[in-house]
CSV table of C-alpha atoms in Angstrom, one decimal:
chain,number,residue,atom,x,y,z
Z,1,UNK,CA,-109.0,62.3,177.8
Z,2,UNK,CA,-106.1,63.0,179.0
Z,3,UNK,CA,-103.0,64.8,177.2
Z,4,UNK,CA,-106.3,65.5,173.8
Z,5,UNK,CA,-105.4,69.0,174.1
Z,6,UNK,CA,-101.7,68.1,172.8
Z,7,UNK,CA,-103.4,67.0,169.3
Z,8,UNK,CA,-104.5,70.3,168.5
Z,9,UNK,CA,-102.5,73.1,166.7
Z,10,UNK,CA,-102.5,76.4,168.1
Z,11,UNK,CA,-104.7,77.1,165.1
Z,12,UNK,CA,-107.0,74.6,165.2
Z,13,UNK,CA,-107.6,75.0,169.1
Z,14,UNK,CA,-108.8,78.7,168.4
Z,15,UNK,CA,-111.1,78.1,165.1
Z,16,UNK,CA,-114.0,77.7,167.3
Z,17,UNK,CA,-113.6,80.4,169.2
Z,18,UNK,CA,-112.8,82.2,165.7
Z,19,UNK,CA,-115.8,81.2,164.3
Z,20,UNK,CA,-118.1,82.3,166.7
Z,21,UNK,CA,-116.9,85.2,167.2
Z,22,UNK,CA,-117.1,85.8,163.7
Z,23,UNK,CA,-120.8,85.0,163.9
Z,24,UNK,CA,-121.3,86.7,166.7
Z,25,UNK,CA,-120.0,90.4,164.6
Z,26,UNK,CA,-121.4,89.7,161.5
Z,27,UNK,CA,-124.9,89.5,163.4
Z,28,UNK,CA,-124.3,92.5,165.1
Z,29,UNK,CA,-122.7,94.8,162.4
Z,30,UNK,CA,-125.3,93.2,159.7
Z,31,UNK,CA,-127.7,94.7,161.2
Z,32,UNK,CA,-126.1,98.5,162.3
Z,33,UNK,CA,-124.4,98.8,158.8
Z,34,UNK,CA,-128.9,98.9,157.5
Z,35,UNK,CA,-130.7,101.9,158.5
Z,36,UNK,CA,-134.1,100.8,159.8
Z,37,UNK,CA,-132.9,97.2,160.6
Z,38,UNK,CA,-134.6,95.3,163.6
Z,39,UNK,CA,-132.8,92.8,165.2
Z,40,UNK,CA,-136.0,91.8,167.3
Z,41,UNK,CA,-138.1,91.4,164.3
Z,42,UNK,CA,-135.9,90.6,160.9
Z,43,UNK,CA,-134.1,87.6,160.2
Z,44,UNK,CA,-130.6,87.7,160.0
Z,45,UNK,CA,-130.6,86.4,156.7
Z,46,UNK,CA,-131.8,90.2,156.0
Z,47,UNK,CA,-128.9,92.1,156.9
Z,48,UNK,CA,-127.0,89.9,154.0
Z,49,UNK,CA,-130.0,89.9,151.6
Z,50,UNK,CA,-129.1,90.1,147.7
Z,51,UNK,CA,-130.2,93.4,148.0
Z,52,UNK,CA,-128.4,94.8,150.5
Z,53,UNK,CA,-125.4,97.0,149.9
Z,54,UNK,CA,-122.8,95.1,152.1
Z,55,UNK,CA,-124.1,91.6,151.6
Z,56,UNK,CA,-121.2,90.3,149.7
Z,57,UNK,CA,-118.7,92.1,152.4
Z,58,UNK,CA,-120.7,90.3,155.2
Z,59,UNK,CA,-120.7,86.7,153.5
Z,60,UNK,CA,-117.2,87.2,152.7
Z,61,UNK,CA,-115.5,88.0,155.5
Z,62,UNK,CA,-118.0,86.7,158.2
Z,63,UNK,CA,-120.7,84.6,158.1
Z,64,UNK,CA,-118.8,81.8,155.5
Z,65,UNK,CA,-115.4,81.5,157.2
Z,66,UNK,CA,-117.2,81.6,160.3
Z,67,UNK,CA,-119.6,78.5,159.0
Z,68,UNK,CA,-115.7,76.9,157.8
Z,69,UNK,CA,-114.4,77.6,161.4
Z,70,UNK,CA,-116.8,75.9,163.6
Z,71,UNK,CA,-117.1,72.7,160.6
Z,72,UNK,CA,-113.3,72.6,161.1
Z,73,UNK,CA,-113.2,73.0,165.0
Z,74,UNK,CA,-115.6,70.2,165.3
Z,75,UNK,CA,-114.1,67.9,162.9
Z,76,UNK,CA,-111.0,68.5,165.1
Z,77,UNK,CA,-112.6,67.9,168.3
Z,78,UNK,CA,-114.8,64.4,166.6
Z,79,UNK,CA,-111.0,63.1,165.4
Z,80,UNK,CA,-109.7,63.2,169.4
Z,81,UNK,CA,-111.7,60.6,170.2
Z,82,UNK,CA,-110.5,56.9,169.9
Z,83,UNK,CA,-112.6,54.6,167.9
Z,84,UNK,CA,-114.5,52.8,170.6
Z,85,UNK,CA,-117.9,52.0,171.3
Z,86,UNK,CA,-119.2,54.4,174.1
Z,87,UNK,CA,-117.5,57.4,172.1
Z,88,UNK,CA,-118.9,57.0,168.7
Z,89,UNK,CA,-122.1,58.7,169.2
Z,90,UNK,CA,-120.5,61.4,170.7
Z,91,UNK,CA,-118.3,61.9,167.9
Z,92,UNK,CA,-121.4,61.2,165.4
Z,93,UNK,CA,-122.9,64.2,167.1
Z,94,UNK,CA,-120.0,66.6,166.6
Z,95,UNK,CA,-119.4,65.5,163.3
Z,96,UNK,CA,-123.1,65.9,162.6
Z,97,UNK,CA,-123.0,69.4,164.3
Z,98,UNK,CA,-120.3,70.4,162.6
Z,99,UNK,CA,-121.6,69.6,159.3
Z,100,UNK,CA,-125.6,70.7,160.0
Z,101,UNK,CA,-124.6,74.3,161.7
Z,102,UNK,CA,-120.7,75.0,160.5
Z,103,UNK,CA,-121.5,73.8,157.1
Z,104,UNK,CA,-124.7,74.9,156.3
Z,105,UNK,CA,-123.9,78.2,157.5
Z,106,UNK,CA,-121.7,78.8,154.9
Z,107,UNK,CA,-123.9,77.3,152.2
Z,108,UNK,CA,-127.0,79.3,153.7
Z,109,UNK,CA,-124.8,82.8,152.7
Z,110,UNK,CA,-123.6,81.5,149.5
Z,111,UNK,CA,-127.2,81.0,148.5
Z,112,UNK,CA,-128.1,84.2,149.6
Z,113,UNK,CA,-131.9,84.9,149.8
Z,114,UNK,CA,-134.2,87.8,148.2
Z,115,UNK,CA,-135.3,90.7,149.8
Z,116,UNK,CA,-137.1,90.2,153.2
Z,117,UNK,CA,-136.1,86.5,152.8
Z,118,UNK,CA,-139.1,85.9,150.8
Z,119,UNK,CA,-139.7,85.0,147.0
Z,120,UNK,CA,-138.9,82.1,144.6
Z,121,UNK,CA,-135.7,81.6,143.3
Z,122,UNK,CA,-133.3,79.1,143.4
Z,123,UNK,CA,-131.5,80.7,146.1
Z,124,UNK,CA,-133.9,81.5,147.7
Z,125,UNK,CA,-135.2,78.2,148.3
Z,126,UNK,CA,-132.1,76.6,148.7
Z,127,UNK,CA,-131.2,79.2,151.4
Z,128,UNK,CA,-134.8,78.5,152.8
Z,129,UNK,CA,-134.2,74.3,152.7
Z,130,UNK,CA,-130.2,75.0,154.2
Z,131,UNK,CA,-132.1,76.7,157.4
Z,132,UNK,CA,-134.8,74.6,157.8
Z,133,UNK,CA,-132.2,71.0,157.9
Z,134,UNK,CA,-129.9,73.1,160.4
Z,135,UNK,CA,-133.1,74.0,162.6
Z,136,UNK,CA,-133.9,70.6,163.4
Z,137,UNK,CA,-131.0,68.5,162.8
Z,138,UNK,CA,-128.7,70.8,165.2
Z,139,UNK,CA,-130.5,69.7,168.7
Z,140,UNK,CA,-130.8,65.9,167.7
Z,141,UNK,CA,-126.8,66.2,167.4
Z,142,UNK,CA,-126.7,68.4,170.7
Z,143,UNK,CA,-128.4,65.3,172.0
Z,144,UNK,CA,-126.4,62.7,170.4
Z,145,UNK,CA,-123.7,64.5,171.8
Z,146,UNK,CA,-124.6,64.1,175.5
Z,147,UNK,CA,-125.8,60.7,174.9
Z,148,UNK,CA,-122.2,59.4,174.0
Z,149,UNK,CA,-120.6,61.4,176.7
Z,150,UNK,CA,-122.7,60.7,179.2
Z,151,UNK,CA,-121.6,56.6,178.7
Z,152,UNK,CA,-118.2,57.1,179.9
Z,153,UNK,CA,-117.7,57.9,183.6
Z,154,UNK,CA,-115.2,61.1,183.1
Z,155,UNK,CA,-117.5,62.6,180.6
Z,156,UNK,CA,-120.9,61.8,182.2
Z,157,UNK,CA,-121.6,65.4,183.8
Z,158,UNK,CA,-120.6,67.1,180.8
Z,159,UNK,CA,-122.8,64.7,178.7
Z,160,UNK,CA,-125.5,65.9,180.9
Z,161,UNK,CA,-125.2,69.2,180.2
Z,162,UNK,CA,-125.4,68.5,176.1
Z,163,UNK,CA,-128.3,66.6,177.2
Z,164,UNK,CA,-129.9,69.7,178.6
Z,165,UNK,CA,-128.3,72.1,176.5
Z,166,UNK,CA,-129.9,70.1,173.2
Z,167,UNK,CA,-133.7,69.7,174.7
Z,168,UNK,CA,-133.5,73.7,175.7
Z,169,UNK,CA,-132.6,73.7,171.9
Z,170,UNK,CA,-135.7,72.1,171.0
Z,171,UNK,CA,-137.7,74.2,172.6
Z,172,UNK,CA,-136.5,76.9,171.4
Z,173,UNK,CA,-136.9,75.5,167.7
Z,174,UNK,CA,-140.5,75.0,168.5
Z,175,UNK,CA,-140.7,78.5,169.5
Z,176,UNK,CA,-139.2,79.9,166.2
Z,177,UNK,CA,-141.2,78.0,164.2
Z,178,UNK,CA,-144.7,79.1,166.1
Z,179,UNK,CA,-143.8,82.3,166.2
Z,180,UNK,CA,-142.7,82.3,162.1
Z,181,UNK,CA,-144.9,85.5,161.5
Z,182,UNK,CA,-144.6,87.4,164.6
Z,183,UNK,CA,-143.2,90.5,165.3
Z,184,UNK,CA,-140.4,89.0,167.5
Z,185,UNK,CA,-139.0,86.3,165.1
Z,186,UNK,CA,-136.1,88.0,164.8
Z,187,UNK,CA,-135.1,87.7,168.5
Z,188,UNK,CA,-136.1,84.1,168.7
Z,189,UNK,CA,-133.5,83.2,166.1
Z,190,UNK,CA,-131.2,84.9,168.0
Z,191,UNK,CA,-131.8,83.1,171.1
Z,192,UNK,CA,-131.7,79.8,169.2
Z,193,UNK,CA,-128.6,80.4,167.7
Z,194,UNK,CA,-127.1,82.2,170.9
Z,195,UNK,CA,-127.9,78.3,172.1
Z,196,UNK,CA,-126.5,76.6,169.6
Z,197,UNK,CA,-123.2,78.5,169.9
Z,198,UNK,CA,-123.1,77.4,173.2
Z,199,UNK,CA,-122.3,73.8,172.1
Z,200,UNK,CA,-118.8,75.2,171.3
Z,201,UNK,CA,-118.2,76.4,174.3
Z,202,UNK,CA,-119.0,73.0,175.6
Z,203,UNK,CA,-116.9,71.5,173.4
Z,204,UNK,CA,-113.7,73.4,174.5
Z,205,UNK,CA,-114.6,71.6,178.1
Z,206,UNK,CA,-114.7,68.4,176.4
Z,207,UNK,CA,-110.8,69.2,174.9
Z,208,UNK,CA,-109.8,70.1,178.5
Z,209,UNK,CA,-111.5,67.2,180.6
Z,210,UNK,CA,-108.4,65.4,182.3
C-alpha cells in the first residue's frame, strides 16, 4: 500500500481521529454537565435524553458530527483499496463499519430516546433498533475486516489483529447484553465502545502500511 497515504487530504486523514475524539468528550462531558449521572451504571444515551437540558447541545456539536466523521474516515480508508479479490472483504468491512457505527451513531442521537432510555415512542424505538443493529453488526465487520487483510502478505499481521480485536468485540457484546439490567451496564457499554473505537486506530495503521 504503498504511497495510500498520498490519496488522503489533510482533512480527510484527520476525521477519524476527529470523530473519536469527539465521542470520546461528548461521553465524558454528557455525563459531568447532569448532576447525579453514573457513568458505571447509565447509558450514554441518558446524558442526551429528550429530557435533559443540554441534549440538543450534545447531539449537535458531538455525538452526530462525530457519527459523520468516522462514516467519512472509513469511506476514505475502503476507497484506497484497488478493486481486487483478496481486498474486497476488507473494504466490505470498513464500509460496513463505517455505515453500522459512524452512521448509526448519528441516527441513534437524532432519534433521541425518552427519559432513562425507556418508553414507547417512535424515537424511542427507533433509537432502541439503531443500537441494537450497531451492537452486533459492528464485530462481524471488525472480523470481515481482518479476514480480507489477513489474505494479502503485507497486511496479514494487521488482519490478525482485526481478527482479535473483532472476537474481543463479541464478547464484550455478549456481556452487555447479559448484563442489560445490572447495575454496571453503563461501564460495559463503555468498554464495548472503547473497543470499537479502537478499530480506527487500526485503521490509521492500515493507511500507513508500506
Amino acid at each position: 500500500m504503498k504511497g495510500q497515504k498520498n490519496k488522503y487530504s489533510t482533512l480527510s486523514y484527520y476525521t477519524g481521529i476527529l470523530g473519536l475524539s469527539l465521542f470520546v468528550a461528548s461521553v465524558f462531558n454528557g455525563g459531568h454537565l447532569i448532576e447525579g449521572y453514573s457513568h458505571l451504571s447509565q447509558f450514554i444515551s441518558e446524558s442526551y435524553a429528550s429530557n435533559t437540558e443540554y441534549s440538543l447541545y450534545l447531539r449537535l456539536l458531538g455525538f452526530i458530527p462525530s457519527g459523520v466523521l468516522i462514516l467519512w474516515f472509513s469511506f476514505f480508508v475502503a476507497n484506497g483499496f484497488s478493486a481486487v479479490a483478496n481486498q474486497s472483504i476488507a473494504k466490505v468491512g470498513l464500509i460496513g463499519f463505517g455505515i453500522t457505527y459512524g452512521l448509526f451513531t448519528a441516527l441513534a442521537s437524532v432519534f433521541v430516546c425518552e427519559a432513562g432510555c425507556k418508553g414507547e415512542s417512535l424515537n424511542q424505538i427507533l433509537h432502541n433498533i439503531l443500537g441494537l443493529l450497531t451492537y452486533l453488526t459492528v464485530p462481524i465487520f471488525i472480523l470481515l475486516i481482518g479476514k480480507g487483510l489477513s489474505k494479502n502478505v503485507v497486511t496479514k499481521s494487521l488482519g490478525k489483529k482485526f481478527t482479535i480485536l473483532g472476537f474481543i468485540c463479541m464478547v464484550s457484546v455478549v456481556l452487555f447484553f447479559s448484563f442489560y439490567d445490572s447495575n454496571f451496564i453503563g461501564l460495559l457499554q463503555r468498554l464495548t465502545e472503547a473497543l470499537f473505537l479502537v478499530t480506527i486506530f487500526f485503521e490509521y495503521k492500515l493507511i500507513n502500511i508500506k
